[in-house]
Short mmCIF file of C-alpha atoms in Angstrom, two decimals:
data_model
loop_
_atom_site.label_atom_id
_atom_site.label_comp_id
_atom_site.label_asym_id
_atom_site.label_seq_id
_atom_site.Cartn_x
_atom_site.Cartn_y
_atom_site.Cartn_z
CA MET D 1 -74.08 194.75 -65.67
CA PRO D 2 -77.61 196.10 -64.41
CA GLU D 3 -77.53 199.20 -62.07
CA THR D 4 -80.51 198.50 -60.77
CA LEU D 5 -81.68 195.55 -59.29
CA LEU D 6 -85.15 195.43 -56.59
CA ALA D 7 -85.54 193.36 -54.00
CA ALA D 8 -88.63 192.88 -51.72
CA ASP D 9 -90.50 191.71 -48.85
CA VAL D 10 -94.08 191.05 -49.63
CA GLY D 11 -95.46 189.79 -46.04
CA ALA D 12 -99.03 188.81 -44.60
CA SER D 13 -99.44 191.60 -43.50
CA LYS D 14 -97.27 194.65 -45.37
CA THR D 15 -95.14 194.53 -48.60
CA LEU D 16 -91.21 196.29 -48.52
CA VAL D 17 -90.07 196.75 -52.25
CA ALA D 18 -86.61 198.66 -52.45
CA LEU D 19 -84.07 199.03 -55.53
CA VAL D 20 -79.80 197.85 -54.90
CA GLY D 21 -77.55 198.16 -57.34
CA PRO D 22 -74.11 197.54 -57.71
CA GLN D 23 -70.65 198.50 -55.24
CA PRO D 24 -67.02 197.46 -55.18
CA GLY D 25 -67.16 194.15 -53.51
CA GLY D 26 -70.84 193.11 -53.36
CA TRP D 27 -74.53 196.36 -52.95
CA ALA D 28 -76.04 199.18 -51.30
CA TRP D 29 -79.83 200.53 -51.58
CA LEU D 30 -80.17 203.19 -53.69
CA THR D 31 -83.40 203.65 -51.93
CA LEU D 32 -85.10 203.65 -48.95
CA PRO D 33 -87.59 200.83 -48.64
CA GLN D 34 -92.06 201.95 -49.44
CA ARG D 35 -94.24 199.62 -47.87
CA PHE D 36 -98.05 199.07 -47.68
CA ALA D 37 -100.01 197.25 -47.29
CA THR D 38 -100.69 192.90 -49.27
CA PRO D 39 -104.08 192.99 -51.26
CA ARG D 40 -105.72 189.48 -50.46
CA ASP D 41 -105.33 189.31 -54.74
CA PRO D 42 -102.37 188.48 -56.17
CA ALA D 43 -102.29 189.95 -58.90
CA VAL D 44 -102.83 193.35 -57.14
CA ALA D 45 -100.20 192.92 -54.92
CA ALA D 46 -98.04 192.50 -58.22
CA ALA D 47 -99.32 195.70 -59.51
CA LEU D 48 -98.28 197.53 -56.87
CA ILE D 49 -95.22 195.94 -56.14
CA SER D 50 -94.66 196.93 -60.04
CA GLN D 51 -95.82 200.41 -59.11
CA VAL D 52 -93.93 200.87 -56.53
CA ALA D 53 -90.91 200.02 -59.11
CA ARG D 54 -91.14 202.35 -61.18
CA ASN D 55 -91.45 205.32 -59.02
CA LEU D 56 -88.64 204.76 -57.28
CA ALA D 57 -86.62 204.03 -60.29
CA GLY D 58 -88.91 207.15 -62.04
CA ASP D 59 -86.49 208.57 -65.03
CA GLN D 60 -82.80 207.06 -64.40
CA ARG D 61 -82.80 204.21 -64.06
CA THR D 62 -84.52 200.88 -65.23
CA VAL D 63 -84.96 198.04 -63.14
CA ALA D 64 -83.23 195.05 -64.76
CA ALA D 65 -84.41 192.16 -62.86
CA ALA D 66 -86.46 191.89 -59.37
CA ALA D 67 -86.15 189.35 -56.14
CA VAL D 68 -88.86 188.61 -53.87
CA ALA D 69 -89.42 186.70 -50.90
CA ILE D 70 -92.68 185.19 -49.62
CA PRO D 71 -93.63 183.21 -46.72
CA GLY D 72 -95.10 179.95 -46.95
CA PRO D 73 -94.39 177.18 -49.11
CA LEU D 74 -92.66 177.52 -52.72
CA ASP D 75 -91.95 176.03 -55.94
CA ARG D 76 -88.92 177.91 -56.62
CA ASP D 77 -88.02 176.47 -60.31
CA ARG D 78 -91.26 177.83 -61.56
CA GLY D 79 -91.58 181.19 -59.31
CA ILE D 80 -95.28 179.55 -57.84
CA VAL D 81 -95.84 180.22 -54.61
CA THR D 82 -97.21 177.64 -53.13
CA LEU D 83 -99.60 178.07 -49.94
CA LEU D 84 -99.63 181.38 -48.34
CA ALA D 85 -102.18 180.36 -45.85
CA ASN D 86 -102.21 183.60 -44.24
CA LEU D 87 -103.73 185.85 -47.47
CA GLY D 88 -105.47 182.98 -49.32
CA TRP D 89 -103.04 182.25 -51.69
CA HIS D 90 -102.80 178.71 -52.70
CA ASP D 91 -100.44 177.73 -56.64
CA VAL D 92 -99.94 181.38 -57.36
CA PRO D 93 -97.34 181.82 -60.46
CA PHE D 94 -96.53 185.16 -58.76
CA ALA D 95 -93.22 185.43 -60.33
CA ALA D 96 -95.13 184.77 -62.95
CA MET D 97 -97.62 188.04 -62.48
CA LEU D 98 -94.50 189.80 -61.34
CA ALA D 99 -92.69 189.67 -64.67
CA GLY D 100 -95.15 190.77 -66.12
CA GLN D 101 -96.05 193.58 -65.00
CA LEU D 102 -92.15 194.31 -64.46
CA GLY D 103 -91.19 192.83 -67.85
CA VAL D 104 -87.83 191.37 -66.09
CA PRO D 105 -86.65 188.56 -64.73
CA VAL D 106 -88.45 186.98 -61.17
CA VAL D 107 -86.97 184.30 -59.34
CA LEU D 108 -88.90 184.11 -55.31
CA ASP D 109 -87.93 182.61 -52.27
CA ASP D 110 -89.08 181.45 -48.84
CA ASP D 111 -88.58 185.26 -46.41
CA ALA D 112 -87.57 183.26 -43.81
CA ARG D 113 -84.20 181.42 -45.81
CA LEU D 114 -83.52 184.94 -47.25
CA GLY D 115 -83.48 186.71 -43.65
CA ALA D 116 -80.77 183.98 -42.84
CA LEU D 117 -79.16 185.68 -45.16
CA GLY D 118 -79.79 189.08 -45.30
CA GLU D 119 -78.51 188.68 -41.17
CA TRP D 120 -75.49 186.41 -42.52
CA SER D 121 -74.54 188.66 -45.11
CA VAL D 122 -74.66 192.18 -43.40
CA GLY D 123 -76.66 192.08 -40.20
CA ALA D 124 -75.55 189.71 -36.85
CA GLY D 125 -74.61 186.72 -38.58
CA ARG D 126 -72.08 188.87 -40.09
CA GLY D 127 -68.27 186.07 -40.13
CA ALA D 128 -71.42 183.81 -39.23
CA ARG D 129 -70.81 179.85 -40.50
CA SER D 130 -73.52 178.87 -39.90
CA LEU D 131 -76.82 180.39 -38.42
CA GLY D 132 -81.13 179.95 -38.04
CA TYR D 133 -83.00 182.72 -38.49
CA VAL D 134 -86.93 183.11 -36.75
CA THR D 135 -89.14 184.88 -38.34
CA VAL D 136 -92.28 185.16 -35.47
CA SER D 137 -94.80 188.14 -37.01
CA SER D 138 -98.33 187.00 -38.32
CA GLY D 139 -96.88 183.80 -38.08
CA ILE D 140 -93.88 181.89 -37.97
CA GLY D 141 -91.06 180.52 -40.05
CA CYS D 142 -87.33 179.42 -40.14
CA GLY D 143 -83.71 179.85 -42.40
CA LEU D 144 -80.98 178.44 -42.57
CA VAL D 145 -77.23 179.23 -43.62
CA LEU D 146 -75.31 176.00 -42.56
CA ASP D 147 -71.33 176.37 -44.11
CA GLY D 148 -72.36 179.58 -45.21
CA GLU D 149 -74.76 178.48 -47.26
CA PRO D 150 -78.36 178.68 -47.34
CA TRP D 151 -80.26 176.05 -47.31
CA ALA D 152 -83.38 174.65 -48.53
CA GLY D 153 -83.26 171.02 -48.30
CA GLY D 154 -84.44 168.79 -50.50
CA HIS D 155 -88.07 169.88 -51.27
CA GLY D 156 -87.34 173.72 -51.00
CA VAL D 157 -88.60 173.47 -47.45
CA ALA D 158 -86.27 172.94 -44.52
CA GLY D 159 -86.29 175.14 -41.43
CA GLU D 160 -90.29 175.27 -42.06
CA PHE D 161 -90.26 174.48 -38.01
CA GLY D 162 -93.47 177.36 -37.12
CA HIS D 163 -95.79 173.54 -38.95
CA LEU D 164 -94.09 171.37 -36.54
CA VAL D 165 -97.35 169.87 -35.00
CA LEU D 166 -96.41 169.88 -31.18
CA ASP D 167 -99.72 168.38 -29.97
CA THR D 168 -102.37 166.92 -32.40
CA SER D 169 -105.66 168.31 -30.50
CA GLY D 170 -104.39 171.98 -29.74
CA PRO D 171 -105.56 174.30 -31.40
CA ARG D 172 -105.87 174.47 -36.09
CA CYS D 173 -103.15 175.92 -37.90
CA GLY D 174 -103.55 178.24 -41.05
CA CYS D 175 -101.48 175.31 -42.49
CA GLY D 176 -104.67 172.73 -41.66
CA HIS D 177 -102.86 170.40 -38.71
CA ARG D 178 -103.04 171.19 -35.45
CA GLY D 179 -100.64 172.11 -32.66
CA CYS D 180 -98.69 173.59 -34.47
CA VAL D 181 -95.69 176.11 -33.36
CA GLU D 182 -96.93 178.66 -34.92
CA ALA D 183 -100.91 178.08 -34.33
CA TYR D 184 -99.92 178.74 -30.02
CA ALA D 185 -96.80 181.25 -31.53
CA GLY D 186 -97.60 183.77 -33.82
CA GLY D 187 -99.78 187.21 -34.22
CA LEU D 188 -102.04 185.69 -35.46
CA ALA D 189 -102.39 182.66 -33.83
CA LEU D 190 -102.09 184.88 -30.87
CA ALA D 191 -105.30 187.31 -31.49
CA ARG D 192 -107.62 184.65 -32.43
CA ALA D 193 -106.34 182.64 -28.84
CA ALA D 194 -107.42 186.43 -27.63
CA ARG D 195 -110.89 186.11 -29.32
CA ARG D 196 -111.17 182.62 -27.60
CA ALA D 197 -110.38 183.59 -23.54
CA TRP D 198 -112.38 186.96 -24.24
CA PRO D 199 -115.93 186.48 -27.12
CA ARG D 200 -117.23 189.54 -26.14
CA ALA D 201 -116.38 193.16 -26.86
CA ARG D 202 -115.57 194.49 -23.58
CA LEU D 203 -113.11 193.13 -21.09
CA GLY D 204 -115.41 192.92 -17.30
CA ASP D 205 -114.25 195.88 -16.05
CA GLY D 206 -115.24 198.28 -19.24
CA THR D 207 -112.46 198.46 -21.16
CA PRO D 208 -112.15 196.74 -24.45
CA ALA D 209 -110.54 193.37 -24.95
CA PRO D 210 -107.60 191.79 -26.37
CA ARG D 211 -107.33 191.15 -30.48
CA SER D 212 -104.09 191.86 -30.48
CA ALA D 213 -101.17 189.74 -29.91
CA ALA D 214 -99.07 193.09 -28.88
CA GLU D 215 -102.37 193.74 -27.06
CA VAL D 216 -101.78 190.02 -25.38
CA PHE D 217 -98.86 190.76 -24.06
CA ARG D 218 -99.50 193.90 -22.68
CA LEU D 219 -103.06 192.03 -20.81
CA ALA D 220 -100.60 189.69 -19.29
CA ARG D 221 -97.96 192.14 -17.80
CA ARG D 222 -100.73 193.21 -16.05
CA GLY D 223 -101.59 190.18 -14.60
CA ASP D 224 -105.17 188.71 -16.59
CA ALA D 225 -104.98 185.13 -15.69
CA ALA D 226 -105.80 184.33 -18.84
CA ALA D 227 -103.64 187.16 -20.43
CA ALA D 228 -100.39 184.76 -18.55
CA ARG D 229 -101.59 181.46 -19.81
CA ILE D 230 -102.60 182.55 -24.04
CA VAL D 231 -98.35 183.66 -23.39
CA GLY D 232 -96.64 180.53 -21.18
CA GLU D 233 -98.58 178.73 -23.91
CA ALA D 234 -97.29 180.98 -26.80
CA THR D 235 -93.53 180.67 -24.83
CA GLY D 236 -93.53 177.08 -24.41
CA ALA D 237 -94.25 176.27 -28.16
CA LEU D 238 -91.70 179.07 -29.58
CA ALA D 239 -89.22 177.80 -27.23
CA LEU D 240 -89.56 173.77 -28.16
CA GLY D 241 -88.83 175.16 -31.61
CA LEU D 242 -85.85 177.06 -30.92
CA ALA D 243 -84.82 173.80 -29.02
CA ALA D 244 -85.64 171.86 -32.24
CA ILE D 245 -83.32 173.92 -34.25
CA GLY D 246 -80.12 173.59 -31.90
CA ALA D 247 -80.98 169.83 -31.36
CA VAL D 248 -80.87 168.74 -35.25
CA PHE D 249 -78.97 171.69 -36.36
CA ASP D 250 -76.97 173.19 -33.69
CA PRO D 251 -76.02 176.35 -35.54
CA GLU D 252 -73.58 179.31 -34.76
CA LEU D 253 -75.86 181.12 -33.12
CA ILE D 254 -80.02 182.11 -34.02
CA VAL D 255 -81.79 185.57 -35.43
CA VAL D 256 -84.98 185.95 -34.17
CA GLY D 257 -87.09 189.34 -35.92
CA GLY D 258 -90.66 189.54 -37.18
CA SER D 259 -92.51 192.19 -35.76
CA VAL D 260 -93.80 190.50 -32.51
CA ALA D 261 -90.51 189.06 -31.52
CA LEU D 262 -88.69 192.39 -32.02
CA GLY D 263 -91.58 193.82 -30.82
CA GLN D 264 -91.83 191.65 -27.06
CA ARG D 265 -88.17 191.12 -26.23
CA ARG D 266 -88.24 190.31 -22.82
CA TRP D 267 -90.89 187.47 -23.90
CA ILE D 268 -87.95 186.55 -26.80
CA ARG D 269 -85.51 186.64 -23.92
CA SER D 270 -87.54 184.32 -21.93
CA VAL D 271 -87.90 182.07 -25.10
CA ALA D 272 -84.08 181.98 -25.52
CA ALA D 273 -83.85 180.66 -21.89
CA ALA D 274 -86.96 178.47 -21.73
CA SER D 275 -85.72 176.57 -25.19
CA ARG D 276 -81.66 175.77 -23.42
CA ARG D 277 -84.09 174.35 -20.16
CA ARG D 278 -84.89 172.13 -23.68
CA CYS D 279 -81.45 170.82 -25.15
CA ILE D 280 -78.74 168.92 -23.96
CA ALA D 281 -76.51 170.32 -21.18
CA GLN D 282 -73.89 170.88 -24.71
CA THR D 283 -76.34 172.23 -26.38
CA GLY D 284 -77.88 174.56 -24.09
CA ALA D 285 -75.56 176.12 -22.60
CA SER D 286 -73.15 176.56 -26.16
CA MET D 287 -76.78 177.40 -27.83
CA ARG D 288 -76.08 181.71 -28.58
CA VAL D 289 -80.27 183.55 -29.59
CA VAL D 290 -80.07 187.43 -31.04
CA THR D 291 -82.38 189.88 -31.55
CA ALA D 292 -82.37 189.93 -35.53
CA ALA D 293 -79.79 193.60 -36.41
CA LEU D 294 -81.76 194.73 -38.81
CA ALA D 295 -84.86 194.33 -38.18
CA ASP D 296 -88.05 194.19 -40.26
CA HIS D 297 -85.86 194.76 -43.02
CA SER D 298 -84.12 190.90 -42.71
CA ALA D 299 -85.54 189.43 -45.16
CA LEU D 300 -85.15 192.42 -47.64
CA ALA D 301 -82.29 191.78 -47.51
CA GLY D 302 -81.35 189.34 -48.23
CA ALA D 303 -83.86 189.38 -51.07
CA ALA D 304 -80.99 192.25 -52.14
CA GLU D 305 -78.14 189.64 -51.63
CA LEU D 306 -80.65 187.31 -53.80
CA ALA D 307 -80.74 189.48 -56.53
CA ALA D 308 -77.32 190.45 -56.27
CA ARG D 309 -76.06 186.58 -56.54
CA ARG D 310 -77.87 185.89 -59.06
CA TRP D 311 -77.08 189.55 -61.86
CA TYR D 312 -74.07 190.59 -60.57
CA GLY D 313 -72.42 186.94 -60.26
CA ARG D 314 -69.39 185.78 -58.01
CA THR D 315 -66.42 183.91 -58.61
CA GLY D 316 -67.87 180.08 -57.61
CA ASP D 317 -71.17 181.03 -57.71
CA GLY D 318 -72.03 178.25 -59.61
CA GLY D 319 -74.60 180.00 -61.51
CA GLY D 320 -75.42 181.95 -58.39
CA ASP D 321 -76.83 180.47 -55.51
CA GLY D 322 -74.18 178.36 -54.38
CA GLY D 323 -70.99 178.10 -53.21
CA GLY D 324 -67.60 180.55 -52.65
CA GLU D 325 -66.59 182.44 -49.25
CA ARG D 326 -69.23 184.58 -49.09
CA GLY D 327 -71.77 185.86 -51.56
CA VAL D 328 -71.87 189.37 -52.94
CA GLN D 329 -71.97 191.40 -49.90
CA GLY D 330 -74.62 194.57 -48.46
CA ARG D 331 -72.05 196.73 -46.17
CA GLY D 332 -73.58 196.89 -42.83
CA VAL D 333 -77.24 198.67 -43.41
CA VAL D 334 -78.57 198.80 -40.30
CA ALA D 335 -82.89 199.53 -39.55
CA GLU D 336 -84.77 201.67 -40.64
CA ASP D 337 -85.21 203.10 -36.55
CA ARG D 338 -81.54 203.74 -37.02
CA GLY D 339 -81.31 205.14 -40.30
CA ILE D 340 -81.38 202.18 -42.62
CA GLY D 341 -79.74 203.25 -46.39
CA ARG D 342 -77.58 204.43 -44.73
CA VAL D 343 -74.08 202.24 -45.62
CA VAL D 344 -71.54 202.31 -42.23
CA ASP D 345 -68.04 200.10 -42.31
CA HIS D 346 -68.17 198.06 -39.04
CA PRO D 347 -71.30 196.16 -37.90
CA VAL D 348 -74.07 196.67 -36.64
CA PRO D 349 -74.16 196.20 -32.76
CA LEU D 350 -75.90 192.55 -31.81
CA GLU D 351 -78.19 192.14 -28.82
CA LEU D 352 -77.54 189.07 -26.69
CA ILE D 353 -80.65 187.11 -25.52
#
């Protein structure tokens, strides 16, 4: 059995890397996650992940395999990033690139799907049979765990509700279409909306114009009408997306994470309330929406779980991708601001929205 595995989460703005190892009944973190800005050049990104892995492993450990969370559509069987629009990656053989740097096998999977797997195995979804995980950060993604198993769909792109088109004449999305949920509610979309609303560098009172999602929300809280309109459109779009998840999949709970969502919890409460009003009565009354217990480490934990399933194995796993009752589990790993790396034996408290 390999002793050390690499887990990585490659995002549009940042990359997280950590090492995990086996423990009785599951896996545990061996290192604290390390982060760096994601390069636009995929070859440079692969080289940096490899360098960080070597630094973390030192002379005492040898990385035997790796699992990587990637945003956007993938060809998982061939390890190819089909489209990572926010970085300009098209048909990038990233698994082969990283395997060439590390000299070990590498598996890729969708970051939202692995976020769902992470929250299901060691986070907010412990004990649930089904959940939807929605990440609202630079873009918007969704992963699904149904009947205890991550669900990729027939073509590996299940859950891409961020690219559900709401208005064909709406703002352009990074995927090329107009009016997607992500084109209204993603962090980059909110920043683009701010530039459209305030093309000048400064507002009328001389203060800097908002250029990020956080600044748009801050201005909306101060009562600015244009900022309130942008936030209102984002609220409506994301609420429709959550309602669609509830209507189609009826999960036990929906877990919401990602940097934008976790930084704007009051807004997410408004989104959750609006989504319930957009469902049929039975779905709306039973819909549970909670914040991600693992904060911005959900996908990293999912990558660790995926790596453990593949290379530590489990009874009835059918090769490591499915089957079985729960899968190989970490033990209640909590987020950085609550001491990530510390192993606890109780579920992480949830915030019900």
